[in-house]
mmCIF file of C-alpha atoms in Angstrom:
data_model
loop_
_atom_site.group_PDB
_atom_site.id
_atom_site.type_symbol
_atom_site.label_atom_id
_atom_site.label_comp_id
_atom_site.label_asym_id
_atom_site.label_seq_id
_atom_site.Cartn_x
_atom_site.Cartn_y
_atom_site.Cartn_z
ATOM 1 C CA CYS A 7 103.378 99.975 102.258
ATOM 2 C CA HIS A 8 105.251 99.287 105.433
ATOM 3 C CA GLU A 9 106.223 96.125 107.246
ATOM 4 C CA LEU A 10 106.149 95.723 111.014
ATOM 5 C CA ARG A 11 108.261 92.917 112.502
ATOM 6 C CA ILE A 12 107.207 91.114 115.648
ATOM 7 C CA ASN A 13 109.452 88.515 117.234
ATOM 8 C CA ASP A 14 107.539 86.069 119.400
ATOM 9 C CA GLU A 15 109.149 83.304 121.466
ATOM 10 C CA ASN A 16 109.518 80.879 118.564
ATOM 11 C CA LEU A 17 108.038 82.744 115.611
ATOM 12 C CA THR A 18 108.639 85.889 113.637
ATOM 13 C CA TRP A 19 105.519 87.700 112.451
ATOM 14 C CA ARG A 20 105.087 90.400 109.839
ATOM 15 C CA ILE A 21 102.270 92.875 109.460
ATOM 16 C CA ILE A 22 101.975 94.582 106.079
ATOM 17 C CA TYR A 23 100.169 97.922 106.371
ATOM 18 C CA ARG A 24 99.561 101.202 104.588
ATOM 19 C CA ILE A 25 99.207 104.589 106.246
ATOM 20 C CA TYR A 26 96.466 106.962 105.124
ATOM 21 C CA THR A 27 95.740 110.447 106.455
ATOM 22 C CA ASP A 28 93.074 109.274 108.870
ATOM 23 C CA MET A 29 93.800 105.569 109.360
ATOM 24 C CA ILE A 30 96.164 102.627 109.088
ATOM 25 C CA LEU A 31 95.026 99.816 106.787
ATOM 26 C CA ILE A 32 96.248 96.345 107.834
ATOM 27 C CA LEU A 33 96.734 94.380 104.627
ATOM 28 C CA GLU A 34 98.206 91.077 105.797
ATOM 29 C CA VAL A 35 99.586 89.328 108.875
ATOM 30 C CA PHE A 36 101.795 86.304 108.329
ATOM 31 C CA GLU A 37 104.555 84.203 109.814
ATOM 32 C CA LYS A 38 107.900 85.081 108.284
ATOM 33 C CA LYS A 39 109.908 81.979 107.432
ATOM 34 C CA THR A 40 112.425 83.342 104.916
ATOM 35 C CA SER A 41 114.296 86.603 104.426
ATOM 36 C CA LYS A 42 112.187 87.531 101.392
ATOM 37 C CA THR A 43 108.480 88.345 101.539
ATOM 38 C CA PRO A 44 106.628 85.797 99.379
ATOM 39 C CA LYS A 45 105.269 87.124 96.079
ATOM 40 C CA SER A 46 101.797 85.846 96.972
ATOM 41 C CA ILE A 47 101.750 88.094 100.065
ATOM 42 C CA ILE A 48 102.835 91.102 98.001
ATOM 43 C CA ASP A 49 100.204 90.362 95.343
ATOM 44 C CA VAL A 50 97.409 89.981 97.910
ATOM 45 C CA SER A 51 98.445 93.231 99.598
ATOM 46 C CA LYS A 52 98.399 95.127 96.292
ATOM 47 C CA GLN A 53 94.980 93.705 95.446
ATOM 48 C CA ARG A 54 93.589 94.712 98.842
ATOM 49 C CA ILE A 55 94.845 98.280 98.346
ATOM 50 C CA LYS A 56 93.073 98.454 94.975
ATOM 51 C CA ILE A 57 89.835 97.146 96.492
ATOM 52 C CA TYR A 58 90.007 99.588 99.402
ATOM 53 C CA GLU A 59 90.750 102.611 97.224
ATOM 54 C CA LYS A 60 87.959 101.675 94.797
ATOM 55 C CA ASP A 61 85.494 101.327 97.689
ATOM 56 C CA ILE A 62 86.566 104.655 99.208
ATOM 57 C CA LYS A 63 85.901 106.461 95.911
ATOM 58 C CA GLY A 64 82.397 104.949 95.849
ATOM 59 C CA TRP A 65 81.652 106.099 99.412
ATOM 60 C CA LYS A 66 82.720 109.685 98.730
ATOM 61 C CA LYS A 67 80.260 110.169 95.834
#
């Protein structure tokens, strides 16, 4: 996964995404308040990747 940083006037945003051959999957967008990405954000992102990859396998059958 990758993390894109966006600095707004008063906020700092992060976009967690994963690059595939034919697309970019946006996993999470959140306001960054600390230097470390919260574990809950990491866990949700991992779960979303699993769901996506499971669904893709079902579509290709």
